[in-house]
Tab-separated table of C-alpha atoms and ligand atoms in Angstrom:
chain	number	residue	atom	x	y	z
V	16	MET	CA	11.542	-13.645	-17.057
V	17	ASN	CA	13.693	-15.284	-15.069
V	18	ILE	CA	10.745	-16.485	-12.035
V	19	ILE	CA	12.897	-17.249	-8.963
V	20	LYS	CA	11.428	-18.762	-6.450
V	21	ASN	CA	14.025	-20.226	-4.004
V	22	VAL	CA	15.866	-17.740	-1.295
V	23	HIS	CA	19.137	-19.095	-1.870
V	24	ILE	CA	19.030	-18.942	-6.370
V	25	LEU	CA	17.730	-14.940	-5.271
V	26	GLU	CA	20.444	-14.338	-3.125
V	27	LYS	CA	23.657	-15.747	-5.710
V	28	LYS	CA	21.634	-13.571	-8.618
V	29	ILE	CA	22.032	-10.313	-6.255
V	30	LYS	CA	25.406	-11.191	-5.557
V	31	GLU	CA	26.218	-11.095	-9.641
V	32	LEU	CA	24.042	-7.497	-9.565
V	33	LYS	CA	25.989	-6.276	-7.195
V	34	LYS	CA	29.414	-7.320	-8.601
V	35	LYS	CA	28.371	-5.446	-11.801
V	36	LYS	CA	27.643	-2.298	-10.003
V	37	LYS	CA	23.821	-2.528	-10.968
V	38	VAL	CA	21.787	-0.367	-9.409
V	39	ILE	CA	18.576	-2.658	-7.891
V	40	GLY	CA	15.205	-1.370	-7.880
V	41	LEU	CA	12.531	-3.129	-5.393
V	42	VAL	CA	9.052	-2.882	-6.412
V	43	PRO	CA	6.927	-5.556	-4.259
V	44	THR	CA	3.818	-6.907	-4.187
V	45	MET	CA	1.040	-8.955	-3.201
V	46	GLY	CA	0.038	-9.726	-7.728
V	47	ASN	CA	-3.156	-9.436	-8.789
V	48	LEU	CA	-1.129	-6.529	-10.704
V	49	HIS	CA	-3.370	-3.685	-12.427
V	50	HIS	CA	-2.653	0.268	-13.113
V	51	GLY	CA	-0.941	1.218	-9.950
V	52	HIS	CA	1.304	-1.738	-10.241
V	53	ILE	CA	2.622	-0.817	-13.657
V	54	LYS	CA	2.924	2.764	-12.351
V	55	LEU	CA	5.620	1.607	-9.620
V	56	ILE	CA	7.331	-0.116	-12.108
V	57	SER	CA	7.517	2.160	-14.856
V	58	SER	CA	8.941	4.592	-12.146
V	59	ALA	CA	11.299	2.413	-10.956
V	60	LYS	CA	12.848	1.741	-14.592
V	61	LYS	CA	13.613	5.892	-13.984
V	62	TYR	CA	15.503	5.866	-11.554
V	63	VAL	CA	17.543	1.904	-11.545
V	64	ASP	CA	19.778	-0.449	-14.557
V	65	ILE	CA	17.231	-3.417	-12.397
V	66	VAL	CA	13.962	-3.729	-11.841
V	67	ILE	CA	12.736	-6.781	-9.318
V	68	VAL	CA	9.549	-7.449	-8.561
V	69	SER	CA	8.231	-9.481	-5.611
V	70	ILE	CA	4.866	-11.536	-5.797
V	71	PHE	CA	3.660	-13.260	-2.244
V	72	ILE	CA	0.480	-13.325	-0.711
V	73	ASN	CA	2.095	-12.626	2.917
V	74	PRO	CA	-0.366	-14.039	5.208
V	75	MET	CA	0.891	-12.425	8.337
V	76	GLN	CA	-0.617	-8.983	7.033
V	77	PHE	CA	-4.344	-10.879	6.816
V	78	ASN	CA	-5.672	-10.125	10.278
V	79	ASN	CA	-8.744	-11.789	8.811
V	80	LEU	CA	-8.180	-15.496	7.403
V	81	LEU	CA	-11.464	-14.685	4.903
V	82	ASP	CA	-9.428	-11.557	3.804
V	83	LEU	CA	-6.463	-13.683	2.943
V	84	LYS	CA	-8.854	-16.982	1.447
V	85	LYS	CA	-10.783	-14.277	-0.806
V	86	TYR	CA	-7.617	-12.375	-2.231
V	87	PRO	CA	-6.713	-12.292	-5.646
V	88	LYS	CA	-4.187	-14.988	-6.759
V	89	THR	CA	-3.763	-14.831	-10.937
V	90	PHE	CA	-0.381	-15.600	-10.937
V	91	GLU	CA	-0.693	-16.570	-15.211
V	92	GLN	CA	-2.322	-13.013	-15.645
V	93	ASP	CA	0.227	-10.835	-13.354
V	94	CYS	CA	3.120	-12.931	-15.848
V	95	CYS	CA	1.986	-11.653	-18.874
V	96	ILE	CA	1.793	-7.811	-17.653
V	97	LEU	CA	5.352	-8.407	-16.437
V	98	ARG	CA	6.501	-9.879	-19.544
V	99	LYS	CA	4.552	-7.136	-21.316
V	100	GLU	CA	6.991	-4.253	-18.946
V	101	LYS	CA	9.921	-6.523	-19.763
V	102	ILE	CA	10.912	-7.363	-16.411
V	103	GLU	CA	13.999	-9.447	-15.789
V	104	ILE	CA	13.627	-10.850	-12.759
V	105	LEU	CA	10.048	-11.516	-10.878
V	106	PHE	CA	10.882	-13.067	-7.233
V	107	TYR	CA	8.125	-15.500	-6.341
V	108	PRO	CA	8.929	-17.238	-3.246
V	109	ASP	CA	6.705	-19.936	-1.366
V	110	ILE	CA	4.815	-19.741	2.626
V	111	HIS	CA	7.620	-22.116	3.297
V	112	GLU	CA	10.291	-20.426	1.810
V	113	MET	CA	9.868	-17.029	3.263
V	114	TYR	CA	8.116	-18.746	7.021
V	115	PRO	CA	10.574	-21.704	7.225
V	116	ILE	CA	9.037	-21.923	11.132
V	117	GLY	CA	5.724	-20.482	10.314
V	118	LEU	CA	4.436	-17.596	11.190
V	119	LYS	CA	3.343	-17.708	15.200
V	120	ASN	CA	7.248	-18.140	16.248
V	121	HIS	CA	9.031	-15.523	14.111
V	122	THR	CA	11.481	-13.046	14.375
V	123	TYR	CA	8.896	-9.799	13.807
V	124	ILE	CA	9.326	-6.302	13.041
V	125	ASP	CA	7.152	-3.654	15.172
V	126	VAL	CA	7.683	0.407	13.848
V	127	PRO	CA	5.722	1.755	17.262
V	128	LYS	CA	3.001	4.147	17.476
V	129	LEU	CA	2.643	4.866	13.884
V	130	SER	CA	1.843	0.859	13.315
V	131	LYS	CA	-0.242	0.582	16.351
V	132	ILE	CA	-3.306	4.292	15.250
V	133	ILE	CA	-5.719	3.939	12.426
V	134	GLU	CA	-5.006	1.190	10.187
V	135	GLY	CA	-3.096	-0.840	12.765
V	136	LYS	CA	-5.907	0.226	15.151
V	137	ALA	CA	-8.552	-0.843	12.712
V	138	ARG	CA	-6.969	-4.112	11.620
V	139	PRO	CA	-4.336	-5.149	15.136
V	140	GLY	CA	-1.193	-6.957	13.975
V	141	HIS	CA	-1.502	-5.802	10.173
V	142	PHE	CA	1.509	-3.598	9.913
V	143	VAL	CA	3.667	-6.168	11.706
V	144	GLY	CA	3.149	-8.212	9.086
V	145	VAL	CA	4.461	-5.214	6.676
V	146	THR	CA	6.814	-4.549	7.983
V	147	THR	CA	8.671	-7.747	8.779
V	148	ILE	CA	7.712	-8.774	5.199
V	149	VAL	CA	9.085	-5.366	3.891
V	150	CYS	CA	11.898	-5.943	5.809
V	151	LYS	CA	12.984	-9.865	4.598
V	152	LEU	CA	12.861	-8.871	1.177
V	153	PHE	CA	14.968	-5.258	1.636
V	154	ASN	CA	17.275	-8.185	2.962
V	155	LEU	CA	17.048	-10.585	0.717
V	156	VAL	CA	16.821	-8.340	-2.706
V	157	GLN	CA	19.196	-5.267	-0.831
V	158	PRO	CA	17.812	-2.891	-3.443
V	159	ASN	CA	19.007	1.064	-3.959
V	160	PHE	CA	15.543	2.088	-4.624
V	161	SER	CA	12.431	1.013	-3.732
V	162	PHE	CA	8.877	2.136	-4.906
V	163	PHE	CA	5.522	1.901	-2.651
V	164	GLY	CA	1.781	3.580	-4.023
V	165	GLU	CA	0.389	6.628	-2.009
V	166	LYS	CA	-2.824	5.106	-2.043
V	167	ASP	CA	-1.800	2.490	1.637
V	168	TYR	CA	-0.002	6.162	2.811
V	169	GLN	CA	0.008	5.295	6.128
V	170	GLN	CA	2.342	1.848	4.842
V	171	LEU	CA	4.698	4.632	2.950
V	172	LEU	CA	4.978	6.455	6.250
V	173	ILE	CA	5.733	3.338	7.670
V	174	VAL	CA	7.959	1.838	5.687
V	175	LYS	CA	10.049	5.333	5.664
V	176	LYS	CA	10.322	5.369	9.238
V	177	LEU	CA	11.986	2.026	9.518
V	178	VAL	CA	14.238	2.846	6.745
V	179	LYS	CA	15.437	5.597	8.620
V	180	GLU	CA	15.292	4.083	12.140
V	181	LEU	CA	16.595	0.697	10.791
V	182	ASN	CA	19.746	2.326	8.292
V	183	TYR	CA	19.098	0.566	5.238
V	184	PRO	CA	20.480	2.230	2.813
V	185	ILE	CA	17.488	2.424	0.393
V	186	LYS	CA	15.393	5.251	-1.047
V	187	ILE	CA	12.039	4.336	-0.645
V	188	ILE	CA	10.009	6.508	-3.866
V	189	SER	CA	6.277	7.746	-3.614
V	190	VAL	CA	4.348	7.312	-6.061
V	191	PRO	CA	1.140	9.139	-6.743
V	192	THR	CA	-2.443	6.740	-6.671
V	193	ILE	CA	-3.849	5.302	-10.419
V	194	ARG	CA	-7.513	6.037	-10.343
V	195	LEU	CA	-10.077	4.858	-12.991
V	196	LYS	CA	-11.786	7.838	-15.005
V	197	ASN	CA	-15.078	7.844	-11.983
V	198	GLY	CA	-12.305	8.468	-9.881
V	199	LEU	CA	-11.445	4.771	-7.343
V	200	ALA	CA	-7.955	3.713	-6.868
V	201	PHE	CA	-7.483	0.300	-8.812
V	202	SER	CA	-6.989	-1.507	-6.069
V	203	SER	CA	-6.755	-5.856	-6.357
V	204	ARG	CA	-10.044	-5.705	-4.161
V	205	ASN	CA	-11.896	-3.751	-6.241
V	206	LYS	CA	-12.432	-7.254	-8.444
V	207	ASN	CA	-14.713	-8.826	-5.075
V	208	LEU	CA	-17.447	-5.781	-5.530
V	209	SER	CA	-20.750	-6.581	-6.908
V	210	ILE	CA	-21.683	-4.539	-10.131
V	211	SER	CA	-24.154	-2.396	-7.437
V	212	GLU	CA	-20.826	-1.869	-5.070
V	213	GLN	CA	-18.666	-0.592	-8.532
V	214	LYS	CA	-21.743	1.845	-9.193
V	215	LYS	CA	-21.750	3.246	-6.093
V	216	ALA	CA	-17.758	2.908	-4.729
V	217	PRO	CA	-16.563	6.009	-7.055
V	218	PHE	CA	-18.111	7.819	-4.144
V	219	LEU	CA	-15.612	7.262	-1.895
V	220	TYR	CA	-12.969	9.295	-3.398
V	221	LYS	CA	-15.566	12.173	-4.905
V	222	THR	CA	-16.304	12.374	-0.904
V	223	ILE	CA	-13.281	12.687	-0.036
V	224	LYS	CA	-12.170	15.593	-2.937
V	225	LYS	CA	-15.220	17.271	-1.757
V	226	THR	CA	-14.066	17.119	1.871
V	227	CYS	CA	-10.921	18.608	0.904
V	228	ASN	CA	-12.644	21.498	-1.030
V	229	ILE	CA	-14.531	22.294	1.979
V	230	ILE	CA	-11.355	22.229	4.385
V	231	ARG	CA	-10.341	24.268	1.861
V	232	GLN	CA	-12.895	26.940	1.525
V	233	LYS	CA	-13.414	27.416	5.811
V	234	LYS	CA	-9.155	28.158	5.865
V	235	GLY	CA	-9.680	25.082	7.901
V	236	LYS	CA	-12.228	25.821	10.173
V	237	ASN	CA	-14.717	23.848	12.165
V	238	ILE	CA	-12.493	20.457	10.475
V	239	HIS	CA	-15.016	18.377	12.765
V	240	LYS	CA	-18.488	19.495	11.298
V	241	THR	CA	-16.906	19.092	8.316
V	242	ILE	CA	-16.011	15.506	8.598
V	243	GLN	CA	-18.797	14.448	10.736
V	244	GLU	CA	-21.014	15.301	7.356
V	245	SER	CA	-18.693	13.414	5.288
V	246	ARG	CA	-19.800	10.760	7.149
V	247	GLU	CA	-23.168	10.528	7.169
V	248	TYR	CA	-23.455	10.860	3.608
V	249	LEU	CA	-20.855	8.076	2.960
V	250	ARG	CA	-23.238	5.935	5.188
V	251	LYS	CA	-26.431	7.346	3.222
V	252	LYS	CA	-24.543	6.014	0.195
V	253	GLY	CA	-24.484	2.799	1.902
V	254	PHE	CA	-20.644	2.034	3.006
V	255	TYR	CA	-19.806	1.291	6.198
V	256	ILE	CA	-16.893	3.609	8.013
V	257	ASP	CA	-14.259	2.258	9.876
V	258	ILE	CA	-11.785	4.997	9.067
V	259	PHE	CA	-12.748	8.501	7.555
V	260	ASN	CA	-10.865	11.707	9.374
V	261	ALA	CA	-8.030	14.632	9.029
V	262	TYR	CA	-4.997	14.199	9.898
V	263	ASP	CA	-1.774	15.594	10.262
V	264	PRO	CA	0.434	14.195	7.003
V	265	LYS	CA	3.840	13.923	8.716
V	266	THR	CA	2.350	11.652	12.571
V	267	LEU	CA	-1.139	11.261	11.792
V	268	ASP	CA	-2.180	12.468	14.858
V	269	SER	CA	-5.929	13.360	14.706
V	270	ILE	CA	-6.701	17.127	13.470
V	271	CYS	CA	-9.539	19.731	14.124
V	272	LYS	CA	-7.749	22.411	13.807
V	273	PRO	CA	-6.730	24.393	11.227
V	274	SER	CA	-3.013	23.031	10.453
V	275	LYS	CA	-0.817	24.433	6.888
V	276	SER	CA	-1.031	20.205	5.942
V	277	ILE	CA	-3.817	18.111	5.751
V	278	ILE	CA	-4.578	14.552	4.668
V	279	VAL	CA	-7.638	12.743	5.150
V	280	LEU	CA	-7.813	8.795	4.864
V	281	ALA	CA	-10.319	6.465	4.447
V	282	SER	CA	-11.140	2.719	5.161
V	283	VAL	CA	-14.324	1.542	4.598
V	284	TRP	CA	-16.545	-1.457	3.652
V	285	LEU	CA	-18.398	-1.445	1.040
V	286	GLY	CA	-20.438	-4.793	1.369
V	287	LYS	CA	-17.599	-7.184	2.203
V	288	THR	CA	-14.974	-5.236	0.120
V	289	ARG	CA	-12.202	-2.892	2.482
V	290	LEU	CA	-11.593	-0.384	0.119
V	291	ILE	CA	-9.514	2.732	1.320
V	292	ASP	CA	-7.965	5.760	-0.128
V	293	ASN	CA	-6.739	9.071	0.716
V	294	LYS	CA	-6.466	13.057	-0.144
V	295	LYS	CA	-3.746	15.128	1.215
V	296	ILE	CA	-3.802	19.850	1.037
V	297	THR	CA	-2.051	22.307	2.159
V	298	LEU	CA	-3.671	25.253	3.201
V	299	LYS	CA	-2.552	28.717	2.152
V	300	ASN	CA	-2.090	31.232	4.898
E	409	PAF	O1	0.675	-2.912	-0.250
E	409	PAF	C1	1.120	-4.308	-0.632
E	409	PAF	O2	0.773	-4.925	-1.526
E	409	PAF	C2	2.157	-5.308	1.055
E	409	PAF	O3	1.526	-4.566	2.264
E	409	PAF	C3	3.324	-5.375	0.436
E	409	PAF	C4	3.850	-3.541	0.610
E	409	PAF	C5	4.425	-5.985	-0.754
E	409	PAF	C6	3.613	-6.066	1.420
E	409	PAF	O4	3.385	-7.452	1.656
């Protein structure tokens, strides 16, 4: 595996690949790779000639310094996984390579509205960090396809919007969430859960699924009451709720009356760990 740390070396490599007319796929990550990332990579292999993985723990998207410090750094382990997956190029820049003038005065990309609501409201500045680094990676790697997980649903919508509106010639492929047998979505943050929190964490997806089933049974009526009951249940189980609500899957406007398509989005805290998850449903007429 060719580990490229320098922007200019990457640009040279990309030029060569483009000359050879290779179809390039980018899987952007912050490392601490798990089955969710492996699924992104295996999906990418179906579309492209060469999959480039990036690992960069992007400080601009952390609005909480402690969260950044605590973010698991497992480079050697990640490299083993990527070698097993036969990845040829890993882009692994350091902070000076990506933000040579520092963060404060750096140019940024800001997607209006969609990045200011829900998760963007709970974590001010988070999506500006995500969209800025994603655009920098797109500009450097010039992929034909890029792959994003459905677990970070709002991030996925925001990336699709910026690709469309900034005319990037890139197809964004969304990849379904990968879960443990107990339903808990794979996430780098799961490592921070204590033993007792690990036992509680699966209740999040169980509750999301149950909420969706009730919404379906009631044909989308009384959503507000269903949501309130689910929130109460999670609180009793020991979760602190930042977000647990029903939204329109396209606009992410909150929904309070029957609608054909609904997504339940959740961001909750279990102790000091933030967990996010979601489920989309379609209601029949
Ligand atoms: O989803 C992530 O891991 C990050 O937000 C991303 C897309 C790699 C940007 O840093």
